[in-house]
Amino acid sequence: MREGSLDAPTRHPLDWTDGAFWDEASLDEELERVFDICHGCRRCVSLCEAFPTLFDLVDASPTLEIDGVDPSEYRAVVDQCYLCDLCFQTKCPYVPPHEWDVDFPHLMLRAKAVRFRRKKPPLRRRVLGATTAVGRLASIPVVAGTVNALNRSPSMRRMLEKTLGVHRDARLPEYHSDTLKKRMNRRRRREMEAEPLPPTRGRVALFATCYCSVNAPDIAEDLVRVLGHNGIPVRLVDRETCCGMPRYEQGDLEAVDRARRTNIPQLVERIDRGYDILAAIPSCVLMFKQELPLMYPQDADVQKVKAHIFDPFEYLALRHRAGGLDTDFKHSLGRVAWHAACHQRVQNIGGKTREILELVPDTTVTPVERCSGHDGTYGVRVESYAASKKIARGTLRRLERIEFDRFASDCPMAAAHLAEDLELPHPETNPITLLRIAYGI
């Protein structure tokens, strides 16, 4: 047996439709097996709070081994995992094809799913995961202004903490009644011929995402402008719903399935008409590129979307390599500190954001590959807010050692989570926005 593996990690499909997946005795047995391996290795201790929680349980047990930990305490570990996948992709030496076959994130997902089916989480947790419904309600004109004002009110934040479990100090995004869809409807459509540059087709259907639809439409607008500047026609996906990632992180796999049945047919229809799919949020791209394909390995439509969805900078890099990217930039960006978002890193596309931004003259990019600690609702929930800020401190310390003119992260939630503890000379924190600024458009 080899101690560790140097082979590239290989992901197994998630066998969630098999009855054994839901067997609690089998789950506890697998948790004990994997936790025992993690306890003997501990390479992942700095990634998140899941591993320190596990090791503290072992160290406090009477045997100092995992067999001394009561299985009822495993939940404390599961609750600290937000499925970023970094342990699987970057740290664990025992992932497949190693014979120990450790997939910590998928095991945590299975534990969350079994618990969700047995006893649904409190309504407040499920509301936080209902991003599409909450966004539609909060973006209604007048309602949006009221919600934003209430979110800035200390007394209302204390009430929100008691009712929805949102920590009173957590930063909450603004809601816009002038949604992305409204802005796109106002745009004057330019007639452009798509220029295919394999593997890209030169025509994009934008999966708007819940966040960019109502919380950060500027980011998606900037992406549309950058693509248009490069001669790439763009349209929105017509009737999308949430990609499913917030429900996936709760273990609500049936809700993920419902989202799949809404989104996949629309995306496939666009792909069949010659479009590529883009989304400006790394988590949403990851959902279609990895999580859904692992849940539905035999579904041809899911696999088709996987083959045609791109991270925005991955797409721009492919166009550039084929000679199809405008590099006539008007403004330097200077020194950019770039936070590499976890859900983008695990897509295995490399530092494409850095690659493109460094095409801008007199621009250097320093990557920071540490977790922001935000990760979906983990960074706002009252029970995990402190742990989230603790994780962010390591990233902030790294940023404090870098001299930079601009800070950016492809994940707008991570950017905002980190930016509130930074003094930024420029307010723009999304690299697509920086690229739009560099173009002078």
Short mmCIF file of C-alpha atoms in Angstrom, two decimals:
data_model
loop_
_atom_site.label_atom_id
_atom_site.label_comp_id
_atom_site.label_asym_id
_atom_site.label_seq_id
_atom_site.Cartn_x
_atom_site.Cartn_y
_atom_site.Cartn_z
CA MET A 1 0.00 0.00 0.00
CA ARG A 2 1.30 3.45 -0.90
CA GLU A 3 1.40 6.13 1.76
CA GLY A 4 -0.52 8.86 0.01
CA SER A 5 -0.99 9.38 -3.68
CA LEU A 6 0.48 11.67 -6.29
CA ASP A 7 -2.23 10.85 -8.82
CA ALA A 8 -4.80 13.45 -9.80
CA PRO A 9 -7.96 13.22 -7.68
CA THR A 10 -10.75 11.23 -9.32
CA ARG A 11 -14.34 11.87 -8.29
CA HIS A 12 -16.86 9.04 -8.08
CA PRO A 13 -20.49 9.71 -9.01
CA LEU A 14 -22.69 10.49 -6.02
CA ASP A 15 -24.81 7.36 -5.64
CA TRP A 16 -27.68 9.20 -3.97
CA THR A 17 -30.48 7.19 -5.63
CA ASP A 18 -29.19 3.94 -4.07
CA GLY A 19 -30.93 2.89 -0.87
CA ALA A 20 -27.58 2.26 0.83
CA PHE A 21 -26.79 5.99 0.54
CA TRP A 22 -29.56 6.69 3.07
CA ASP A 23 -28.73 3.89 5.52
CA GLU A 24 -27.77 5.56 8.81
CA ALA A 25 -25.80 2.63 10.24
CA SER A 26 -23.77 2.42 7.05
CA LEU A 27 -23.25 6.18 7.14
CA ASP A 28 -21.93 6.12 10.73
CA GLU A 29 -19.58 3.28 9.82
CA GLU A 30 -18.17 5.27 6.89
CA LEU A 31 -17.90 8.43 9.00
CA GLU A 32 -15.84 6.54 11.59
CA ARG A 33 -13.59 5.05 8.88
CA VAL A 34 -12.88 8.39 7.19
CA PHE A 35 -12.58 10.35 10.44
CA ASP A 36 -10.00 7.81 11.63
CA ILE A 37 -7.93 8.40 8.48
CA CYS A 38 -8.25 12.18 8.86
CA HIS A 39 -7.18 11.95 12.52
CA GLY A 40 -4.04 10.07 11.52
CA CYS A 41 -3.09 12.59 8.84
CA ARG A 42 -4.26 16.09 9.85
CA ARG A 43 -2.90 17.81 6.71
CA CYS A 44 -6.21 19.60 6.29
CA VAL A 45 -6.36 21.22 9.72
CA SER A 46 -5.94 24.78 8.43
CA LEU A 47 -8.64 24.69 5.76
CA CYS A 48 -11.83 25.18 7.75
CA GLU A 49 -13.42 24.48 11.13
CA ALA A 50 -14.57 20.93 10.27
CA PHE A 51 -11.16 19.41 10.86
CA PRO A 52 -10.21 21.23 14.09
CA THR A 53 -13.66 20.26 15.40
CA LEU A 54 -12.99 16.61 14.56
CA PHE A 55 -9.51 16.60 16.04
CA ASP A 56 -10.73 18.29 19.24
CA LEU A 57 -13.37 15.56 19.62
CA VAL A 58 -10.73 12.86 19.20
CA ASP A 59 -8.27 14.54 21.54
CA ALA A 60 -10.96 14.88 24.21
CA SER A 61 -12.11 11.25 23.91
CA PRO A 62 -11.10 8.67 26.55
CA THR A 63 -9.21 6.56 23.99
CA LEU A 64 -7.64 9.46 22.08
CA GLU A 65 -8.88 7.66 18.96
CA ILE A 66 -12.01 8.02 16.86
CA ASP A 67 -13.52 4.93 18.52
CA GLY A 68 -13.74 7.00 21.72
CA VAL A 69 -16.00 9.59 20.08
CA ASP A 70 -19.76 9.05 20.37
CA PRO A 71 -21.30 8.97 16.84
CA SER A 72 -23.87 11.50 18.04
CA GLU A 73 -21.01 14.01 18.15
CA TYR A 74 -20.19 13.54 14.45
CA ARG A 75 -22.84 16.14 13.65
CA ALA A 76 -20.60 18.89 15.04
CA VAL A 77 -18.08 18.09 12.30
CA VAL A 78 -20.71 17.87 9.57
CA ASP A 79 -22.13 21.27 10.55
CA GLN A 80 -18.74 22.94 9.98
CA CYS A 81 -18.30 21.63 6.43
CA TYR A 82 -19.59 23.96 3.71
CA LEU A 83 -18.58 21.69 0.83
CA CYS A 84 -15.88 23.92 -0.65
CA ASP A 85 -14.08 20.75 -1.88
CA LEU A 86 -10.62 22.18 -1.19
CA CYS A 87 -9.63 19.28 1.10
CA PHE A 88 -10.45 16.82 -1.70
CA GLN A 89 -8.80 18.80 -4.48
CA THR A 90 -5.73 20.23 -2.76
CA LYS A 91 -4.82 18.48 0.50
CA CYS A 92 -6.02 14.93 1.03
CA PRO A 93 -3.47 12.28 -0.08
CA TYR A 94 -6.05 9.50 0.22
CA VAL A 95 -8.62 10.54 -2.38
CA PRO A 96 -9.41 8.18 -5.25
CA PRO A 97 -7.58 6.54 -6.98
CA HIS A 98 -5.89 5.81 -3.61
CA GLU A 99 -7.36 2.62 -2.23
CA TRP A 100 -8.53 4.32 0.96
CA ASP A 101 -10.99 6.15 -1.27
CA VAL A 102 -11.59 9.18 0.93
CA ASP A 103 -14.05 11.80 -0.30
CA PHE A 104 -14.64 13.97 2.73
CA PRO A 105 -16.97 16.54 1.05
CA HIS A 106 -19.23 13.89 -0.46
CA LEU A 107 -19.38 12.08 2.87
CA MET A 108 -20.37 15.33 4.59
CA LEU A 109 -22.99 15.90 1.90
CA ARG A 110 -24.36 12.41 2.50
CA ALA A 111 -24.56 13.09 6.25
CA LYS A 112 -26.36 16.38 5.61
CA ALA A 113 -28.77 14.71 3.18
CA VAL A 114 -29.61 11.85 5.55
CA ARG A 115 -30.26 14.31 8.35
CA PHE A 116 -32.34 16.57 6.07
CA ARG A 117 -34.55 13.65 5.06
CA ARG A 118 -34.95 12.48 8.66
CA LYS A 119 -35.61 15.91 10.11
CA LYS A 120 -35.78 19.04 8.01
CA PRO A 121 -33.78 21.98 9.40
CA PRO A 122 -35.63 24.90 11.00
CA LEU A 123 -37.70 27.08 8.68
CA ARG A 124 -35.20 29.92 9.08
CA ARG A 125 -32.42 27.77 7.57
CA ARG A 126 -34.62 26.78 4.66
CA VAL A 127 -35.60 30.43 4.03
CA LEU A 128 -31.93 31.38 3.75
CA GLY A 129 -31.53 28.72 1.07
CA ALA A 130 -34.55 29.92 -0.91
CA THR A 131 -32.56 32.54 -2.78
CA THR A 132 -34.81 32.77 -5.84
CA ALA A 133 -38.01 33.31 -3.86
CA VAL A 134 -36.42 35.73 -1.40
CA GLY A 135 -34.81 37.66 -4.25
CA ARG A 136 -38.08 38.00 -6.18
CA LEU A 137 -39.88 39.29 -3.10
CA ALA A 138 -37.12 41.63 -1.92
CA SER A 139 -36.59 43.17 -5.37
CA ILE A 140 -40.17 44.40 -5.74
CA PRO A 141 -40.08 48.22 -6.04
CA VAL A 142 -40.64 49.89 -2.63
CA VAL A 143 -40.04 46.53 -0.93
CA ALA A 144 -36.37 46.63 -1.99
CA GLY A 145 -35.82 50.02 -0.39
CA THR A 146 -37.59 48.93 2.78
CA VAL A 147 -35.59 45.70 3.04
CA ASN A 148 -32.31 47.56 2.52
CA ALA A 149 -33.23 50.14 5.17
CA LEU A 150 -34.23 47.44 7.65
CA ASN A 151 -30.98 45.57 7.01
CA ARG A 152 -29.11 48.73 8.04
CA SER A 153 -31.13 49.21 11.21
CA PRO A 154 -29.45 47.83 14.37
CA SER A 155 -32.79 47.14 16.07
CA MET A 156 -34.14 45.28 13.05
CA ARG A 157 -30.91 43.33 12.75
CA ARG A 158 -31.35 42.09 16.31
CA MET A 159 -34.87 40.99 15.39
CA LEU A 160 -33.55 39.33 12.20
CA GLU A 161 -31.03 37.49 14.33
CA LYS A 162 -33.76 36.08 16.55
CA THR A 163 -36.14 35.17 13.74
CA LEU A 164 -33.96 34.08 10.82
CA GLY A 165 -30.72 33.39 12.67
CA VAL A 166 -28.79 35.97 10.64
CA HIS A 167 -25.98 37.36 12.76
CA ARG A 168 -26.53 41.02 13.56
CA ASP A 169 -23.03 42.01 12.41
CA ALA A 170 -22.99 39.97 9.20
CA ARG A 171 -22.91 42.01 6.03
CA LEU A 172 -26.05 41.51 3.96
CA PRO A 173 -26.26 42.34 0.26
CA GLU A 174 -28.42 45.14 -1.07
CA TYR A 175 -31.50 44.30 -3.13
CA HIS A 176 -32.15 46.10 -6.42
CA SER A 177 -35.58 46.64 -7.91
CA ASP A 178 -33.83 47.57 -11.15
CA THR A 179 -32.96 43.93 -11.74
CA LEU A 180 -30.61 42.50 -14.30
CA LYS A 181 -33.53 41.34 -16.42
CA LYS A 182 -34.96 44.88 -16.55
CA ARG A 183 -31.56 46.30 -17.45
CA MET A 184 -31.07 43.74 -20.21
CA ASN A 185 -34.52 44.54 -21.62
CA ARG A 186 -33.52 48.20 -21.85
CA ARG A 187 -30.27 47.50 -23.66
CA ARG A 188 -30.20 48.29 -27.33
CA ARG A 189 -29.51 45.01 -29.03
CA ARG A 190 -26.57 45.08 -31.36
CA GLU A 191 -26.73 42.79 -34.32
CA MET A 192 -23.52 40.78 -34.15
CA GLU A 193 -22.49 37.68 -35.98
CA ALA A 194 -21.07 35.04 -33.68
CA GLU A 195 -17.47 34.10 -34.46
CA PRO A 196 -16.83 30.50 -33.41
CA LEU A 197 -13.31 29.93 -32.12
CA PRO A 198 -13.26 26.30 -30.97
CA PRO A 199 -14.00 25.20 -28.37
CA THR A 200 -16.05 28.38 -27.92
CA ARG A 201 -18.94 29.19 -30.23
CA GLY A 202 -18.82 32.96 -29.80
CA ARG A 203 -22.46 33.29 -28.70
CA VAL A 204 -23.36 33.32 -24.99
CA ALA A 205 -26.50 32.57 -22.97
CA LEU A 206 -25.93 34.10 -19.54
CA PHE A 207 -27.22 32.18 -16.53
CA ALA A 208 -27.93 35.31 -14.49
CA THR A 209 -27.77 33.63 -11.03
CA CYS A 210 -29.92 34.71 -8.08
CA TYR A 211 -27.18 36.99 -6.78
CA CYS A 212 -26.49 38.86 -9.99
CA SER A 213 -30.20 39.14 -10.81
CA VAL A 214 -31.17 41.18 -7.77
CA ASN A 215 -28.13 41.77 -5.54
CA ALA A 216 -25.30 42.63 -7.92
CA PRO A 217 -26.70 43.29 -11.40
CA ASP A 218 -23.75 45.60 -12.10
CA ILE A 219 -21.40 42.62 -12.21
CA ALA A 220 -23.45 40.77 -14.81
CA GLU A 221 -23.88 43.98 -16.79
CA ASP A 222 -20.12 44.45 -16.80
CA LEU A 223 -19.73 40.89 -18.09
CA VAL A 224 -22.22 41.58 -20.88
CA ARG A 225 -20.33 44.76 -21.81
CA VAL A 226 -16.96 42.99 -21.84
CA LEU A 227 -18.35 40.20 -24.02
CA GLY A 228 -20.04 42.70 -26.34
CA HIS A 229 -16.81 44.67 -26.62
CA ASN A 230 -15.22 41.46 -27.87
CA GLY A 231 -17.93 40.89 -30.45
CA ILE A 232 -19.76 38.17 -28.52
CA PRO A 233 -23.57 38.45 -28.57
CA VAL A 234 -25.24 37.73 -25.20
CA ARG A 235 -28.75 36.98 -24.04
CA LEU A 236 -30.17 35.85 -20.71
CA VAL A 237 -31.46 32.36 -20.04
CA ASP A 238 -35.22 32.87 -20.13
CA ARG A 239 -36.78 31.32 -17.02
CA GLU A 240 -33.98 30.11 -14.82
CA THR A 241 -34.24 29.34 -11.14
CA CYS A 242 -31.51 28.96 -8.49
CA CYS A 243 -28.72 26.62 -9.61
CA GLY A 244 -29.40 24.60 -6.45
CA MET A 245 -26.14 25.20 -4.61
CA PRO A 246 -27.73 26.76 -1.45
CA ARG A 247 -30.02 23.70 -1.12
CA TYR A 248 -27.17 21.32 -1.97
CA GLU A 249 -25.17 22.75 0.94
CA GLN A 250 -28.09 21.94 3.25
CA GLY A 251 -28.37 18.38 1.94
CA ASP A 252 -31.76 19.03 0.33
CA LEU A 253 -31.12 16.89 -2.73
CA GLU A 254 -34.78 16.76 -3.73
CA ALA A 255 -34.76 20.57 -4.08
CA VAL A 256 -31.59 20.30 -6.16
CA ASP A 257 -33.44 17.83 -8.38
CA ARG A 258 -36.35 20.25 -8.80
CA ALA A 259 -33.95 23.03 -9.81
CA ARG A 260 -32.32 20.67 -12.31
CA ARG A 261 -35.64 19.92 -13.94
CA THR A 262 -36.27 23.65 -14.45
CA ASN A 263 -32.81 24.75 -15.54
CA ILE A 264 -31.34 21.94 -17.59
CA PRO A 265 -33.98 21.87 -20.38
CA GLN A 266 -33.60 25.62 -20.92
CA LEU A 267 -29.83 25.46 -20.99
CA VAL A 268 -29.89 22.52 -23.38
CA GLU A 269 -32.30 24.37 -25.65
CA ARG A 270 -29.82 27.28 -25.83
CA ILE A 271 -26.86 24.96 -26.37
CA ASP A 272 -28.70 23.24 -29.22
CA ARG A 273 -29.19 26.66 -30.80
CA GLY A 274 -25.46 27.33 -30.78
CA TYR A 275 -24.89 29.12 -27.48
CA ASP A 276 -22.24 28.66 -24.81
CA ILE A 277 -23.37 29.08 -21.20
CA LEU A 278 -21.68 31.49 -18.75
CA ALA A 279 -22.44 32.47 -15.16
CA ALA A 280 -20.67 35.19 -13.17
CA ILE A 281 -20.76 33.30 -9.86
CA PRO A 282 -18.20 30.46 -9.44
CA SER A 283 -20.55 28.40 -7.24
CA CYS A 284 -23.21 28.30 -9.96
CA VAL A 285 -20.70 27.25 -12.63
CA LEU A 286 -19.42 24.55 -10.28
CA MET A 287 -22.96 23.29 -9.73
CA PHE A 288 -23.45 22.65 -13.44
CA LYS A 289 -19.86 21.66 -14.18
CA GLN A 290 -19.31 19.21 -11.33
CA GLU A 291 -22.03 18.63 -8.73
CA LEU A 292 -24.98 17.92 -11.03
CA PRO A 293 -22.90 15.75 -13.41
CA LEU A 294 -21.82 13.65 -10.41
CA MET A 295 -25.43 13.33 -9.25
CA TYR A 296 -26.65 12.44 -12.76
CA PRO A 297 -23.79 10.65 -14.53
CA GLN A 298 -26.17 8.94 -16.98
CA ASP A 299 -28.19 12.05 -17.86
CA ALA A 300 -27.11 13.14 -21.33
CA ASP A 301 -28.59 16.62 -20.95
CA VAL A 302 -26.76 17.28 -17.66
CA GLN A 303 -23.53 16.10 -19.27
CA LYS A 304 -24.18 18.34 -22.28
CA VAL A 305 -24.49 21.40 -20.02
CA LYS A 306 -21.28 20.36 -18.27
CA ALA A 307 -19.50 20.41 -21.64
CA HIS A 308 -20.79 23.85 -22.59
CA ILE A 309 -20.70 25.92 -19.40
CA PHE A 310 -17.71 28.13 -18.66
CA ASP A 311 -16.30 30.36 -15.99
CA PRO A 312 -16.16 33.87 -17.55
CA PHE A 313 -12.37 34.15 -17.39
CA GLU A 314 -11.93 30.58 -18.60
CA TYR A 315 -14.03 31.62 -21.60
CA LEU A 316 -12.06 34.80 -22.22
CA ALA A 317 -8.78 32.87 -21.96
CA LEU A 318 -9.97 30.35 -24.55
CA ARG A 319 -10.94 33.22 -26.86
CA HIS A 320 -7.59 34.88 -26.31
CA ARG A 321 -5.64 31.73 -27.17
CA ALA A 322 -7.59 31.52 -30.40
CA GLY A 323 -6.77 35.14 -31.22
CA GLY A 324 -10.25 36.41 -30.43
CA LEU A 325 -9.75 38.75 -27.47
CA ASP A 326 -9.33 42.49 -27.81
CA THR A 327 -6.14 43.44 -25.94
CA ASP A 328 -6.30 47.16 -26.74
CA PHE A 329 -6.73 48.28 -23.14
CA LYS A 330 -7.07 51.95 -22.24
CA HIS A 331 -6.29 51.96 -18.52
CA SER A 332 -3.77 50.19 -16.31
CA LEU A 333 -5.05 48.39 -13.22
CA GLY A 334 -1.76 48.66 -11.29
CA ARG A 335 -1.14 46.12 -8.55
CA VAL A 336 -4.11 43.79 -8.11
CA ALA A 337 -4.54 41.49 -5.11
CA TRP A 338 -6.71 38.68 -6.44
CA HIS A 339 -8.52 36.33 -4.06
CA ALA A 340 -8.88 32.96 -5.80
CA ALA A 341 -12.37 31.81 -4.79
CA CYS A 342 -12.62 28.20 -3.55
CA HIS A 343 -15.45 27.20 -5.90
CA GLN A 344 -13.45 28.54 -8.81
CA ARG A 345 -10.19 26.85 -7.75
CA VAL A 346 -11.81 23.41 -7.59
CA GLN A 347 -12.99 23.72 -11.20
CA ASN A 348 -9.39 22.94 -12.16
CA ILE A 349 -9.20 25.70 -14.74
CA GLY A 350 -6.07 27.33 -13.33
CA GLY A 351 -5.56 31.03 -12.74
CA LYS A 352 -7.44 32.29 -15.78
CA THR A 353 -8.50 35.49 -14.04
CA ARG A 354 -4.88 36.34 -13.35
CA GLU A 355 -3.90 35.37 -16.90
CA ILE A 356 -6.40 37.78 -18.46
CA LEU A 357 -5.92 40.69 -16.05
CA GLU A 358 -2.16 40.57 -16.60
CA LEU A 359 -2.76 41.24 -20.30
CA VAL A 360 -3.56 44.78 -19.21
CA PRO A 361 -0.37 46.89 -19.52
CA ASP A 362 1.35 47.88 -16.28
CA THR A 363 -0.76 45.43 -14.29
CA THR A 364 0.49 42.78 -11.90
CA VAL A 365 -1.72 40.29 -10.12
CA THR A 366 -0.88 38.66 -6.79
CA PRO A 367 -3.07 35.64 -6.05
CA VAL A 368 -4.26 34.83 -2.53
CA GLU A 369 -5.36 31.21 -2.33
CA ARG A 370 -7.11 31.06 1.02
CA CYS A 371 -10.76 30.72 1.92
CA SER A 372 -12.75 33.87 2.65
CA GLY A 373 -14.87 32.00 5.17
CA HIS A 374 -18.13 33.21 3.63
CA ASP A 375 -19.25 30.15 1.66
CA GLY A 376 -22.97 30.49 1.09
CA THR A 377 -24.89 31.13 4.30
CA TYR A 378 -22.04 30.01 6.59
CA GLY A 379 -20.77 33.59 6.82
CA VAL A 380 -24.10 35.09 7.92
CA ARG A 381 -25.68 32.44 10.18
CA VAL A 382 -25.49 33.25 13.86
CA GLU A 383 -24.07 29.83 14.77
CA SER A 384 -21.20 30.02 12.25
CA TYR A 385 -20.53 33.76 11.86
CA ALA A 386 -17.66 33.82 14.40
CA ALA A 387 -16.00 30.78 12.79
CA SER A 388 -16.41 32.44 9.40
CA LYS A 389 -14.61 35.58 10.56
CA LYS A 390 -11.89 33.43 12.13
CA ILE A 391 -11.28 31.69 8.78
CA ALA A 392 -11.25 35.06 7.02
CA ARG A 393 -8.55 36.39 9.36
CA GLY A 394 -5.92 34.14 7.76
CA THR A 395 -6.78 35.52 4.32
CA LEU A 396 -6.80 39.08 5.60
CA ARG A 397 -3.37 38.65 7.18
CA ARG A 398 -2.09 37.46 3.81
CA LEU A 399 -3.62 40.49 2.10
CA GLU A 400 -2.10 42.82 4.68
CA ARG A 401 1.35 41.66 3.60
CA ILE A 402 0.68 42.60 -0.03
CA GLU A 403 0.94 46.08 -1.46
CA PHE A 404 -1.94 46.50 -3.86
CA ASP A 405 -3.91 49.20 -5.62
CA ARG A 406 -7.01 47.09 -6.23
CA PHE A 407 -8.55 44.04 -4.58
CA ALA A 408 -10.83 41.58 -6.37
CA SER A 409 -12.41 38.15 -6.03
CA ASP A 410 -14.45 36.29 -8.65
CA CYS A 411 -16.91 35.43 -5.87
CA PRO A 412 -18.73 38.68 -5.06
CA MET A 413 -19.88 37.35 -1.68
CA ALA A 414 -16.32 36.47 -0.70
CA ALA A 415 -15.14 39.85 -1.96
CA ALA A 416 -17.68 41.69 0.17
CA HIS A 417 -16.94 39.50 3.20
CA LEU A 418 -13.24 40.33 3.02
CA ALA A 419 -13.59 43.92 1.86
CA GLU A 420 -15.48 45.00 4.96
CA ASP A 421 -12.23 44.50 6.92
CA LEU A 422 -9.98 46.16 4.34
CA GLU A 423 -9.33 49.78 3.51
CA LEU A 424 -9.64 49.78 -0.25
CA PRO A 425 -8.44 52.64 -2.45
CA HIS A 426 -10.97 51.59 -5.10
CA PRO A 427 -14.48 50.26 -4.41
CA GLU A 428 -14.70 47.85 -7.37
CA THR A 429 -14.00 44.28 -6.21
CA ASN A 430 -15.01 42.05 -9.13
CA PRO A 431 -12.37 41.21 -11.77
CA ILE A 432 -14.93 41.47 -14.58
CA THR A 433 -15.55 45.04 -13.48
CA LEU A 434 -11.80 45.67 -13.44
CA LEU A 435 -11.58 44.34 -16.98
CA ARG A 436 -14.41 46.64 -18.05
CA ILE A 437 -12.53 49.56 -16.49
CA ALA A 438 -9.32 48.53 -18.26
CA TYR A 439 -11.16 48.56 -21.58
CA GLY A 440 -12.49 52.05 -20.81
CA ILE A 441 -16.08 51.03 -21.58
#
